[in-house]
PDB file of C-alpha atoms in Angstrom:
ATOM      1  CA  UNK A 782     169.693   9.300 192.023  1.00 47.00           C
ATOM      2  CA  UNK A 783     169.223  11.099 195.310  1.00 53.00           C
ATOM      3  CA  UNK A 784     165.680   9.710 195.410  1.00 62.00           C
ATOM      4  CA  UNK A 785     166.768   6.148 194.643  1.00 73.00           C
ATOM      5  CA  UNK A 786     164.473   4.701 197.314  1.00 83.00           C
ATOM      6  CA  UNK A 787     161.351   6.098 195.596  1.00 88.00           C
ATOM      7  CA  UNK A 788     161.284   2.920 193.537  1.00 92.00           C
ATOM      8  CA  UNK A 789     160.240   1.035 196.688  1.00 92.00           C
ATOM      9  CA  UNK A 790     157.005   2.893 197.349  1.00 89.00           C
ATOM     10  CA  UNK A 791     156.173   4.659 194.067  1.00 91.00           C
ATOM     11  CA  UNK A 792     157.762   2.562 191.307  1.00 92.00           C
ATOM     12  CA  UNK A 793     155.770   3.956 188.369  1.00 89.00           C
ATOM     13  CA  UNK A 794     156.887   7.544 189.009  1.00 91.00           C
ATOM     14  CA  UNK A 795     160.417   6.520 189.998  1.00 93.00           C
ATOM     15  CA  UNK A 796     160.950   4.579 186.762  1.00 94.00           C
ATOM     16  CA  UNK A 797     159.839   7.575 184.697  1.00 93.00           C
ATOM     17  CA  UNK A 798     162.363   9.762 186.542  1.00 91.00           C
ATOM     18  CA  UNK A 799     165.139   7.186 186.099  1.00 91.00           C
ATOM     19  CA  UNK A 800     164.404   6.895 182.394  1.00 92.00           C
ATOM     20  CA  UNK A 801     164.578  10.670 181.958  1.00 92.00           C
ATOM     21  CA  UNK A 802     167.898  10.937 183.803  1.00 90.00           C
ATOM     22  CA  UNK A 803     169.582   8.410 181.466  1.00 89.00           C
ATOM     23  CA  UNK A 804     172.172   7.012 183.857  1.00 91.00           C
ATOM     24  CA  UNK A 805     175.033   4.943 182.489  1.00 95.00           C
ATOM     25  CA  UNK A 806     176.092   1.548 183.840  1.00 96.00           C
ATOM     26  CA  UNK A 807     179.091   3.210 185.485  1.00 96.00           C
ATOM     27  CA  UNK A 808     176.929   5.820 187.221  1.00 95.00           C
ATOM     28  CA  UNK A 809     174.508   3.201 188.547  1.00 95.00           C
ATOM     29  CA  UNK A 810     177.448   1.141 189.835  1.00 96.00           C
ATOM     30  CA  UNK A 811     179.145   4.083 191.529  1.00 94.00           C
ATOM     31  CA  UNK A 812     176.075   5.755 192.989  1.00 91.00           C
ATOM     32  CA  UNK A 813     174.065   2.736 194.058  1.00 94.00           C
ATOM     33  CA  UNK A 814     175.196  -0.803 193.303  1.00 96.00           C
ATOM     34  CA  UNK A 815     178.630  -0.930 194.955  1.00 96.00           C
ATOM     35  CA  UNK A 816     177.095   0.326 198.205  1.00 95.00           C
ATOM     36  CA  UNK A 817     173.881  -1.675 198.193  1.00 96.00           C
ATOM     37  CA  UNK A 818     175.713  -4.857 197.157  1.00 97.00           C
ATOM     38  CA  UNK A 819     177.783  -4.576 200.347  1.00 97.00           C
ATOM     39  CA  UNK A 820     174.724  -5.173 202.523  1.00 97.00           C
ATOM     40  CA  UNK A 821     174.107  -8.906 201.915  1.00 97.00           C
ATOM     41  CA  UNK A 822     177.742 -10.048 202.409  1.00 97.00           C
ATOM     42  CA  UNK A 823     178.308  -7.701 205.358  1.00 97.00           C
ATOM     43  CA  UNK A 824     175.245  -8.714 207.344  1.00 97.00           C
ATOM     44  CA  UNK A 825     175.609 -12.383 206.406  1.00 95.00           C
ATOM     45  CA  UNK A 826     179.191 -12.199 207.725  1.00 96.00           C
ATOM     46  CA  UNK A 827     177.980 -10.721 211.016  1.00 96.00           C
ATOM     47  CA  UNK A 828     175.264 -13.347 211.320  1.00 95.00           C
ATOM     48  CA  UNK A 829     177.544 -16.253 210.429  1.00 93.00           C
ATOM     49  CA  UNK A 830     180.404 -15.274 212.739  1.00 94.00           C
ATOM     50  CA  UNK A 831     178.710 -13.654 215.736  1.00 92.00           C
ATOM     51  CA  UNK A 832     175.093 -14.858 215.870  1.00 90.00           C
ATOM     52  CA  UNK A 833     175.135 -18.242 214.168  1.00 89.00           C
ATOM     53  CA  UNK A 834     172.224 -20.451 213.123  1.00 84.00           C
ATOM     54  CA  UNK A 835     170.200 -22.193 215.773  1.00 79.00           C
ATOM     55  CA  UNK A 836     167.935 -25.180 215.226  1.00 73.00           C
ATOM     56  CA  UNK A 837     165.657 -25.763 218.186  1.00 72.00           C
ATOM     57  CA  UNK A 838     167.490 -25.506 221.503  1.00 77.00           C
ATOM     58  CA  UNK A 839     170.899 -26.574 220.219  1.00 80.00           C
ATOM     59  CA  UNK A 840     173.963 -24.360 220.444  1.00 84.00           C
ATOM     60  CA  UNK A 841     174.275 -21.983 217.487  1.00 87.00           C
ATOM     61  CA  UNK A 842     176.388 -23.124 214.554  1.00 89.00           C
ATOM     62  CA  UNK A 843     178.819 -20.450 213.369  1.00 92.00           C
ATOM     63  CA  UNK A 844     181.482 -20.024 210.719  1.00 93.00           C
ATOM     64  CA  UNK A 845     185.097 -19.218 211.457  1.00 93.00           C
ATOM     65  CA  UNK A 846     186.065 -15.611 210.859  1.00 92.00           C
ATOM     66  CA  UNK A 847     188.378 -16.486 207.966  1.00 93.00           C
ATOM     67  CA  UNK A 848     185.861 -18.755 206.255  1.00 91.00           C
ATOM     68  CA  UNK A 849     183.046 -16.213 206.539  1.00 93.00           C
ATOM     69  CA  UNK A 850     185.277 -13.419 205.227  1.00 94.00           C
ATOM     70  CA  UNK A 851     186.298 -15.442 202.169  1.00 92.00           C
ATOM     71  CA  UNK A 852     182.699 -16.334 201.384  1.00 92.00           C
ATOM     72  CA  UNK A 853     181.551 -12.724 201.916  1.00 94.00           C
ATOM     73  CA  UNK A 854     184.183 -11.306 199.565  1.00 94.00           C
ATOM     74  CA  UNK A 855     183.324 -13.928 196.934  1.00 92.00           C
ATOM     75  CA  UNK A 856     179.616 -13.126 197.344  1.00 93.00           C
ATOM     76  CA  UNK A 857     180.234  -9.384 196.925  1.00 97.00           C
ATOM     77  CA  UNK A 858     182.197  -9.924 193.716  1.00 95.00           C
ATOM     78  CA  UNK A 859     179.556 -12.367 192.472  1.00 94.00           C
ATOM     79  CA  UNK A 860     176.805  -9.785 193.040  1.00 96.00           C
ATOM     80  CA  UNK A 861     178.699  -7.063 191.172  1.00 97.00           C
ATOM     81  CA  UNK A 862     179.552  -9.319 188.237  1.00 96.00           C
ATOM     82  CA  UNK A 863     176.226 -11.172 188.263  1.00 95.00           C
ATOM     83  CA  UNK A 864     174.167  -7.986 187.964  1.00 97.00           C
ATOM     84  CA  UNK A 865     176.105  -6.947 184.880  1.00 97.00           C
ATOM     85  CA  UNK A 866     175.809 -10.385 183.268  1.00 96.00           C
ATOM     86  CA  UNK A 867     172.094 -10.392 184.052  1.00 97.00           C
ATOM     87  CA  UNK A 868     171.700  -6.936 182.473  1.00 97.00           C
ATOM     88  CA  UNK A 869     173.607  -8.099 179.384  1.00 97.00           C
ATOM     89  CA  UNK A 870     171.227 -11.034 178.994  1.00 96.00           C
ATOM     90  CA  UNK A 871     168.205  -8.739 179.389  1.00 97.00           C
ATOM     91  CA  UNK A 872     169.657  -6.383 176.776  1.00 96.00           C
ATOM     92  CA  UNK A 873     170.237  -9.321 174.428  1.00 95.00           C
ATOM     93  CA  UNK A 874     166.612 -10.472 174.854  1.00 95.00           C
ATOM     94  CA  UNK A 875     165.269  -6.957 174.240  1.00 94.00           C
ATOM     95  CA  UNK A 876     165.395  -7.307 170.434  1.00 87.00           C
ATOM     96  CA  UNK A 877     162.900 -10.169 170.649  1.00 90.00           C
ATOM     97  CA  UNK A 878     160.373  -7.685 172.062  1.00 91.00           C
ATOM     98  CA  UNK A 879     161.186  -4.898 169.575  1.00 89.00           C
ATOM     99  CA  UNK A 880     162.843  -2.856 172.275  1.00 92.00           C
ATOM    100  CA  UNK A 881     165.480  -0.242 171.505  1.00 92.00           C
ATOM    101  CA  UNK A 882     166.644  -0.059 175.125  1.00 94.00           C
ATOM    102  CA  UNK A 883     170.347   0.377 175.792  1.00 95.00           C
ATOM    103  CA  UNK A 884     172.531  -1.668 178.112  1.00 97.00           C
ATOM    104  CA  UNK A 885     172.323   1.309 180.495  1.00 97.00           C
ATOM    105  CA  UNK A 886     168.520   0.964 180.644  1.00 96.00           C
ATOM    106  CA  UNK A 887     168.773  -2.789 181.147  1.00 97.00           C
ATOM    107  CA  UNK A 888     171.297  -2.430 183.942  1.00 97.00           C
ATOM    108  CA  UNK A 889     169.261   0.238 185.737  1.00 96.00           C
ATOM    109  CA  UNK A 890     166.173  -1.992 185.487  1.00 97.00           C
ATOM    110  CA  UNK A 891     167.943  -4.982 187.025  1.00 97.00           C
ATOM    111  CA  UNK A 892     169.853  -3.030 189.685  1.00 96.00           C
ATOM    112  CA  UNK A 893     166.887  -1.058 190.984  1.00 96.00           C
ATOM    113  CA  UNK A 894     164.594  -4.077 190.906  1.00 96.00           C
ATOM    114  CA  UNK A 895     167.015  -5.846 193.273  1.00 96.00           C
ATOM    115  CA  UNK A 896     166.881  -3.054 195.860  1.00 96.00           C
ATOM    116  CA  UNK A 897     164.361  -4.780 198.194  1.00 96.00           C
ATOM    117  CA  UNK A 898     166.578  -7.874 198.226  1.00 96.00           C
ATOM    118  CA  UNK A 899     169.608  -5.788 199.146  1.00 97.00           C
ATOM    119  CA  UNK A 900     167.766  -4.002 201.940  1.00 96.00           C
ATOM    120  CA  UNK A 901     166.131  -7.067 203.482  1.00 96.00           C
ATOM    121  CA  UNK A 902     169.567  -8.628 203.928  1.00 96.00           C
ATOM    122  CA  UNK A 903     170.140  -6.527 207.067  1.00 96.00           C
ATOM    123  CA  UNK A 904     168.123  -9.182 208.902  1.00 95.00           C
ATOM    124  CA  UNK A 905     170.847 -11.728 208.095  1.00 93.00           C
ATOM    125  CA  UNK A 906     172.784 -10.292 211.012  1.00 94.00           C
ATOM    126  CA  UNK A 907     170.543 -12.417 213.228  1.00 90.00           C
ATOM    127  CA  UNK A 908     169.736 -15.535 211.187  1.00 86.00           C
ATOM    128  CA  UNK A 909     166.362 -16.797 212.333  1.00 85.00           C
ATOM    129  CA  UNK A 910     165.084 -19.220 209.711  1.00 84.00           C
ATOM    130  CA  UNK A 911     161.337 -18.538 209.826  1.00 87.00           C
ATOM    131  CA  UNK A 912     161.784 -14.754 210.032  1.00 90.00           C
ATOM    132  CA  UNK A 913     164.394 -14.592 207.266  1.00 90.00           C
ATOM    133  CA  UNK A 914     162.267 -16.787 205.003  1.00 92.00           C
ATOM    134  CA  UNK A 915     159.157 -14.675 205.549  1.00 96.00           C
ATOM    135  CA  UNK A 916     160.992 -11.378 205.023  1.00 96.00           C
ATOM    136  CA  UNK A 917     162.736 -12.698 201.911  1.00 95.00           C
ATOM    137  CA  UNK A 918     159.368 -13.675 200.421  1.00 96.00           C
ATOM    138  CA  UNK A 919     158.088 -10.143 201.085  1.00 97.00           C
ATOM    139  CA  UNK A 920     161.235  -8.665 199.476  1.00 97.00           C
ATOM    140  CA  UNK A 921     160.870 -10.920 196.422  1.00 96.00           C
ATOM    141  CA  UNK A 922     157.223  -9.862 196.025  1.00 97.00           C
ATOM    142  CA  UNK A 923     158.220  -6.191 196.208  1.00 97.00           C
ATOM    143  CA  UNK A 924     161.089  -6.744 193.756  1.00 97.00           C
ATOM    144  CA  UNK A 925     158.654  -8.372 191.317  1.00 97.00           C
ATOM    145  CA  UNK A 926     156.259  -5.446 191.642  1.00 96.00           C
ATOM    146  CA  UNK A 927     159.110  -3.041 190.884  1.00 96.00           C
ATOM    147  CA  UNK A 928     160.310  -5.134 187.942  1.00 97.00           C
ATOM    148  CA  UNK A 929     156.840  -5.455 186.397  1.00 96.00           C
ATOM    149  CA  UNK A 930     156.337  -1.683 186.721  1.00 96.00           C
ATOM    150  CA  UNK A 931     159.780  -0.871 185.322  1.00 96.00           C
ATOM    151  CA  UNK A 932     160.098  -3.186 182.341  1.00 97.00           C
ATOM    152  CA  UNK A 933     157.715  -1.313 179.969  1.00 96.00           C
ATOM    153  CA  UNK A 934     159.237   2.043 180.925  1.00 95.00           C
ATOM    154  CA  UNK A 935     162.927   1.156 180.779  1.00 96.00           C
ATOM    155  CA  UNK A 936     162.617  -1.141 177.759  1.00 96.00           C
ATOM    156  CA  UNK A 937     160.398   1.263 175.747  1.00 94.00           C
ATOM    157  CA  UNK A 938     157.654  -1.270 175.050  1.00 95.00           C
ATOM    158  CA  UNK A 939     153.920  -1.447 175.667  1.00 93.00           C
ATOM    159  CA  UNK A 940     152.529  -3.021 178.833  1.00 91.00           C
ATOM    160  CA  UNK A 941     151.370  -6.244 177.177  1.00 91.00           C
ATOM    161  CA  UNK A 942     154.808  -7.019 175.808  1.00 92.00           C
ATOM    162  CA  UNK A 943     156.234  -5.723 179.078  1.00 93.00           C
ATOM    163  CA  UNK A 944     154.496  -8.524 180.970  1.00 94.00           C
ATOM    164  CA  UNK A 945     155.889 -11.138 178.575  1.00 94.00           C
ATOM    165  CA  UNK A 946     159.356  -9.576 178.730  1.00 96.00           C
ATOM    166  CA  UNK A 947     159.254  -9.526 182.541  1.00 96.00           C
ATOM    167  CA  UNK A 948     158.383 -13.219 182.569  1.00 96.00           C
ATOM    168  CA  UNK A 949     161.406 -13.866 180.337  1.00 95.00           C
ATOM    169  CA  UNK A 950     163.568 -11.851 182.723  1.00 97.00           C
ATOM    170  CA  UNK A 951     162.343 -13.982 185.625  1.00 96.00           C
ATOM    171  CA  UNK A 952     163.196 -17.145 183.700  1.00 95.00           C
ATOM    172  CA  UNK A 953     166.741 -15.883 183.150  1.00 94.00           C
ATOM    173  CA  UNK A 954     166.943 -14.980 186.850  1.00 95.00           C
ATOM    174  CA  UNK A 955     166.015 -18.529 187.842  1.00 95.00           C
ATOM    175  CA  UNK A 956     168.640 -19.945 185.477  1.00 93.00           C
ATOM    176  CA  UNK A 957     171.270 -17.635 187.005  1.00 92.00           C
ATOM    177  CA  UNK A 958     170.275 -18.699 190.537  1.00 92.00           C
ATOM    178  CA  UNK A 959     170.663 -22.368 189.626  1.00 93.00           C
ATOM    179  CA  UNK A 960     174.014 -21.649 187.938  1.00 92.00           C
ATOM    180  CA  UNK A 961     175.193 -19.847 191.074  1.00 90.00           C
ATOM    181  CA  UNK A 962     174.198 -22.814 193.234  1.00 89.00           C
ATOM    182  CA  UNK A 963     176.077 -25.210 190.947  1.00 91.00           C
ATOM    183  CA  UNK A 964     179.198 -23.032 191.054  1.00 88.00           C
ATOM    184  CA  UNK A 965     178.960 -22.839 194.859  1.00 86.00           C
ATOM    185  CA  UNK A 966     178.715 -26.625 195.133  1.00 87.00           C
ATOM    186  CA  UNK A 967     181.741 -27.021 192.866  1.00 88.00           C
ATOM    187  CA  UNK A 968     183.765 -24.639 195.018  1.00 82.00           C
ATOM    188  CA  UNK A 969     182.673 -26.384 198.205  1.00 82.00           C
ATOM    189  CA  UNK A 970     183.477 -29.812 196.761  1.00 81.00           C
ATOM    190  CA  UNK A 971     187.013 -28.657 195.969  1.00 81.00           C
ATOM    191  CA  UNK A 972     187.874 -27.567 199.500  1.00 73.00           C
ATOM    192  CA  UNK A 973     186.699 -23.958 199.382  1.00 73.00           C
ATOM    193  CA  UNK A 974     183.586 -24.498 201.488  1.00 78.00           C
ATOM    194  CA  UNK A 975     182.637 -23.015 204.856  1.00 86.00           C
ATOM    195  CA  UNK A 976     184.425 -23.998 208.046  1.00 87.00           C
ATOM    196  CA  UNK A 977     181.941 -24.449 210.891  1.00 85.00           C
ATOM    197  CA  UNK A 978     182.478 -23.916 214.592  1.00 84.00           C
ATOM    198  CA  UNK A 979     180.303 -23.914 217.714  1.00 68.00           C
TER     199      UNK A 979
END
């Protein structure tokens, strides 16, 4: 896993190496996920508390330190748990595509495919809407490229079924995003939302 960033610029070769090394869920968590998953909450905390969001020429809107910390901790836990749930769903779907992949393979596929999204979050330290949107779109495109390259390799299926399987994975991802938004709204509606300051 020392070359974990190879998946960003040479995904085909990196996936072959990852498949050969046969990492377990625990190893992927300890060597990559718990550290990379810190990036989005950490930089979002910095951006929310110290930089703030600015619309036009108005004063920046910020979160209180306590509110931002609570949301950041919840986000970190949600990322760690969400990745595992996502991998479980991918593993469950694998039998539909005649795949004999293990939960370890499924988790590695999901975790490494999310790497561009983890890395791009450093720009959350200075939340500028147009820049963050553009960079997030680039990160999503790169994550999709990595996922499409990795699905046939990690799931032990041919490329044609790999494309169909990847589309199913994306559908599950969209469902999980919507579920996360609903849960966030429920928390916010029950008094656990952000506290703004200027």
